Amino acid sequence: MRRIFCLILAIFTLFVFSACGNKNVKTTTQNTENTKNEDSTTSTAENIPKTEEQKDKNGNVIKRIYYNEHQNIEREEEMIYCDYVCVEIIETVYDDNGRKKSVSNYNADRELLSRTEYKEHNENGIPLKSETFDANGKKTSESNYDDTGNKIKTAE
């Protein structure tokens, strides 16, 4: 019975987070049951994806950070407000090694405005090459970066 309740709660949480307008919701996923592991200090709660939120002084969610089951950042969403209304969402997606994979800009209705994909990274995870696309998928620019992450060349 407890597992069914947890499953329903998880589905409801995903539904709530899918909308930008839900400003006063803060939920993190936790597991109340421990399982046997090789390391007795590790519980299954550490292996469950979770979400953190940051709010401004008015209670608006300005950033959500999604963690995977290994507690690595999977993606981040930053909300931009104008007169207390969410007008833009910037989503950054990371790969399994924590390297920036893409940055997408959406309007408040979650319609894609632009997307930047990072193609190459150095050994420190700093992007070396990126391609930017418009909402229709047409490539608008290609950029190269030095080892410190500074843009050195852009082709339109």
mmCIF file of C-alpha atoms in Angstrom:
data_model
loop_
_atom_site.group_PDB
_atom_site.id
_atom_site.type_symbol
_atom_site.label_atom_id
_atom_site.label_comp_id
_atom_site.label_asym_id
_atom_site.label_seq_id
_atom_site.Cartn_x
_atom_site.Cartn_y
_atom_site.Cartn_z
ATOM 1 C CA MET A 1 0.000 0.000 0.000
ATOM 2 C CA ARG A 2 2.836 2.376 0.869
ATOM 3 C CA ARG A 3 4.541 1.743 -2.497
ATOM 4 C CA ILE A 4 1.339 2.500 -4.410
ATOM 5 C CA PHE A 5 0.965 5.747 -2.479
ATOM 6 C CA CYS A 6 4.605 6.688 -3.222
ATOM 7 C CA LEU A 7 4.091 5.930 -6.918
ATOM 8 C CA ILE A 8 0.957 8.090 -7.074
ATOM 9 C CA LEU A 9 2.765 10.873 -5.198
ATOM 10 C CA ALA A 10 5.699 10.709 -7.647
ATOM 11 C CA ILE A 11 3.386 10.914 -10.669
ATOM 12 C CA PHE A 12 1.519 13.848 -9.117
ATOM 13 C CA THR A 13 4.837 15.617 -8.392
ATOM 14 C CA LEU A 14 5.933 15.290 -12.029
ATOM 15 C CA PHE A 15 2.582 16.700 -13.141
ATOM 16 C CA VAL A 16 2.919 19.695 -10.798
ATOM 17 C CA PHE A 17 6.467 20.491 -11.960
ATOM 18 C CA SER A 18 5.469 20.427 -15.621
ATOM 19 C CA ALA A 19 3.748 23.803 -15.326
ATOM 20 C CA CYS A 20 5.628 27.095 -14.921
ATOM 21 C CA GLY A 21 2.753 28.783 -13.113
ATOM 22 C CA ASN A 22 2.926 26.644 -9.972
ATOM 23 C CA LYS A 23 4.861 29.118 -7.862
ATOM 24 C CA ASN A 24 4.396 27.892 -4.320
ATOM 25 C CA VAL A 25 5.307 24.221 -4.692
ATOM 26 C CA LYS A 26 8.483 22.713 -3.283
ATOM 27 C CA THR A 27 8.835 18.968 -3.379
ATOM 28 C CA THR A 28 11.730 16.606 -3.037
ATOM 29 C CA THR A 29 11.484 12.870 -3.373
ATOM 30 C CA GLN A 30 12.514 10.819 -0.387
ATOM 31 C CA ASN A 31 12.289 7.136 0.376
ATOM 32 C CA THR A 32 11.377 6.063 3.891
ATOM 33 C CA GLU A 33 12.498 2.447 3.523
ATOM 34 C CA ASN A 34 16.099 1.245 3.811
ATOM 35 C CA THR A 35 17.362 -1.720 1.855
ATOM 36 C CA LYS A 36 20.331 -3.992 2.362
ATOM 37 C CA ASN A 37 23.467 -2.664 0.692
ATOM 38 C CA GLU A 38 27.121 -3.577 0.863
ATOM 39 C CA ASP A 39 27.703 -0.253 2.627
ATOM 40 C CA SER A 40 25.301 -0.135 5.559
ATOM 41 C CA THR A 41 25.313 3.684 5.609
ATOM 42 C CA THR A 42 23.737 3.880 2.133
ATOM 43 C CA SER A 43 19.968 3.826 1.852
ATOM 44 C CA THR A 44 17.786 3.815 -1.232
ATOM 45 C CA ALA A 45 16.932 7.467 -0.506
ATOM 46 C CA GLU A 46 20.343 8.347 -1.953
ATOM 47 C CA ASN A 47 19.495 6.521 -5.174
ATOM 48 C CA ILE A 48 16.245 8.339 -5.954
ATOM 49 C CA PRO A 49 16.133 11.321 -8.320
ATOM 50 C CA LYS A 50 15.252 14.569 -6.572
ATOM 51 C CA THR A 51 14.430 18.163 -7.399
ATOM 52 C CA GLU A 52 15.499 21.367 -5.654
ATOM 53 C CA GLU A 53 13.952 24.785 -6.093
ATOM 54 C CA GLN A 54 15.194 28.297 -5.457
ATOM 55 C CA LYS A 55 12.672 31.092 -4.979
ATOM 56 C CA ASP A 56 12.914 34.864 -5.068
ATOM 57 C CA LYS A 57 11.659 37.093 -2.249
ATOM 58 C CA ASN A 58 8.150 37.058 -3.771
ATOM 59 C CA GLY A 59 7.954 33.257 -3.707
ATOM 60 C CA ASN A 60 8.423 32.787 -7.465
ATOM 61 C CA VAL A 61 10.444 29.719 -8.441
ATOM 62 C CA ILE A 62 13.494 31.126 -10.211
ATOM 63 C CA LYS A 63 15.500 27.912 -10.543
ATOM 64 C CA ARG A 64 14.872 24.174 -10.471
ATOM 65 C CA ILE A 65 17.685 21.654 -10.313
ATOM 66 C CA TYR A 66 16.937 18.046 -11.249
ATOM 67 C CA TYR A 67 19.255 15.311 -9.961
ATOM 68 C CA ASN A 68 19.483 11.777 -11.328
ATOM 69 C CA GLU A 69 19.571 8.603 -9.230
ATOM 70 C CA HIS A 70 23.334 9.080 -8.652
ATOM 71 C CA GLN A 71 22.687 12.611 -7.315
ATOM 72 C CA ASN A 72 24.443 14.244 -10.288
ATOM 73 C CA ILE A 73 22.792 17.294 -11.834
ATOM 74 C CA GLU A 74 20.791 16.123 -14.839
ATOM 75 C CA ARG A 75 19.294 19.480 -15.833
ATOM 76 C CA GLU A 76 18.548 22.959 -14.566
ATOM 77 C CA GLU A 77 15.715 25.324 -15.372
ATOM 78 C CA GLU A 78 15.965 29.065 -14.787
ATOM 79 C CA MET A 79 12.797 31.113 -14.949
ATOM 80 C CA ILE A 80 12.843 34.780 -15.973
ATOM 81 C CA TYR A 81 10.018 36.943 -14.673
ATOM 82 C CA CYS A 82 8.609 40.282 -15.768
ATOM 83 C CA ASP A 83 6.044 41.824 -13.411
ATOM 84 C CA TYR A 84 5.748 38.526 -11.488
ATOM 85 C CA VAL A 85 4.894 36.582 -14.661
ATOM 86 C CA CYS A 86 7.201 33.900 -16.044
ATOM 87 C CA VAL A 87 8.205 35.052 -19.534
ATOM 88 C CA GLU A 88 11.146 32.790 -20.375
ATOM 89 C CA ILE A 89 12.624 29.479 -19.259
ATOM 90 C CA ILE A 90 16.265 28.549 -19.839
ATOM 91 C CA GLU A 91 16.925 24.811 -19.624
ATOM 92 C CA THR A 92 20.476 23.468 -19.330
ATOM 93 C CA VAL A 93 20.997 19.719 -19.811
ATOM 94 C CA TYR A 94 24.121 17.897 -18.600
ATOM 95 C CA ASP A 95 25.579 14.545 -19.631
ATOM 96 C CA ASP A 96 26.483 11.742 -17.199
ATOM 97 C CA ASN A 97 29.919 13.294 -16.619
ATOM 98 C CA GLY A 98 28.479 16.689 -15.639
ATOM 99 C CA ARG A 99 29.429 18.390 -18.908
ATOM 100 C CA LYS A 100 27.046 20.900 -20.441
ATOM 101 C CA LYS A 101 25.209 19.183 -23.288
ATOM 102 C CA SER A 102 22.687 21.815 -24.387
ATOM 103 C CA VAL A 103 20.975 25.074 -23.448
ATOM 104 C CA SER A 104 17.421 25.682 -24.676
ATOM 105 C CA ASN A 105 15.393 28.882 -24.409
ATOM 106 C CA TYR A 106 11.603 28.594 -24.170
ATOM 107 C CA ASN A 107 8.825 31.126 -23.815
ATOM 108 C CA ALA A 108 6.386 30.785 -20.893
ATOM 109 C CA ASP A 109 4.217 28.380 -22.921
ATOM 110 C CA ARG A 110 7.225 26.044 -23.344
ATOM 111 C CA GLU A 111 7.579 26.830 -27.054
ATOM 112 C CA LEU A 112 11.204 26.528 -28.140
ATOM 113 C CA LEU A 113 12.898 29.822 -29.047
ATOM 114 C CA SER A 114 16.483 28.641 -29.582
ATOM 115 C CA ARG A 115 18.829 25.805 -28.673
ATOM 116 C CA THR A 116 22.604 25.592 -28.315
ATOM 117 C CA GLU A 117 24.268 22.182 -28.459
ATOM 118 C CA TYR A 118 27.791 21.710 -27.104
ATOM 119 C CA LYS A 119 29.705 19.280 -29.309
ATOM 120 C CA GLU A 120 33.215 19.037 -27.860
ATOM 121 C CA HIS A 121 34.644 19.471 -24.346
ATOM 122 C CA ASN A 122 38.180 19.580 -22.976
ATOM 123 C CA GLU A 123 39.399 17.241 -20.211
ATOM 124 C CA ASN A 124 38.018 19.648 -17.574
ATOM 125 C CA GLY A 125 34.523 19.544 -19.090
ATOM 126 C CA ILE A 126 34.698 23.059 -20.560
ATOM 127 C CA PRO A 127 32.908 23.314 -23.936
ATOM 128 C CA LEU A 128 35.181 23.847 -26.953
ATOM 129 C CA LYS A 129 32.593 23.922 -29.748
ATOM 130 C CA SER A 130 28.894 24.752 -29.947
ATOM 131 C CA GLU A 131 26.151 25.064 -32.544
ATOM 132 C CA THR A 132 23.067 27.257 -32.132
ATOM 133 C CA PHE A 133 19.710 26.554 -33.787
ATOM 134 C CA ASP A 134 16.528 28.598 -34.090
ATOM 135 C CA ALA A 135 13.029 27.368 -33.210
ATOM 136 C CA ASN A 136 12.699 25.695 -36.628
ATOM 137 C CA GLY A 137 15.931 23.708 -36.229
ATOM 138 C CA LYS A 138 17.947 25.851 -38.658
ATOM 139 C CA LYS A 139 21.571 26.335 -37.604
ATOM 140 C CA THR A 140 22.168 30.030 -36.915
ATOM 141 C CA SER A 141 25.765 29.978 -35.665
ATOM 142 C CA GLU A 142 28.756 27.847 -34.757
ATOM 143 C CA SER A 143 31.202 28.890 -32.025
ATOM 144 C CA ASN A 144 34.621 27.787 -30.821
ATOM 145 C CA TYR A 145 36.003 28.375 -27.316
ATOM 146 C CA ASP A 146 39.458 28.321 -25.747
ATOM 147 C CA ASP A 147 40.371 25.999 -22.839
ATOM 148 C CA THR A 148 39.041 28.507 -20.298
ATOM 149 C CA GLY A 149 35.610 28.717 -21.947
ATOM 150 C CA ASN A 150 36.033 32.105 -23.635
ATOM 151 C CA LYS A 151 34.503 32.378 -27.089
ATOM 152 C CA ILE A 152 37.253 32.814 -29.702
ATOM 153 C CA LYS A 153 35.413 32.415 -32.999
ATOM 154 C CA THR A 154 31.819 32.529 -34.192
ATOM 155 C CA ALA A 155 30.558 31.731 -37.662
ATOM 156 C CA GLU A 156 27.085 32.900 -38.640
#
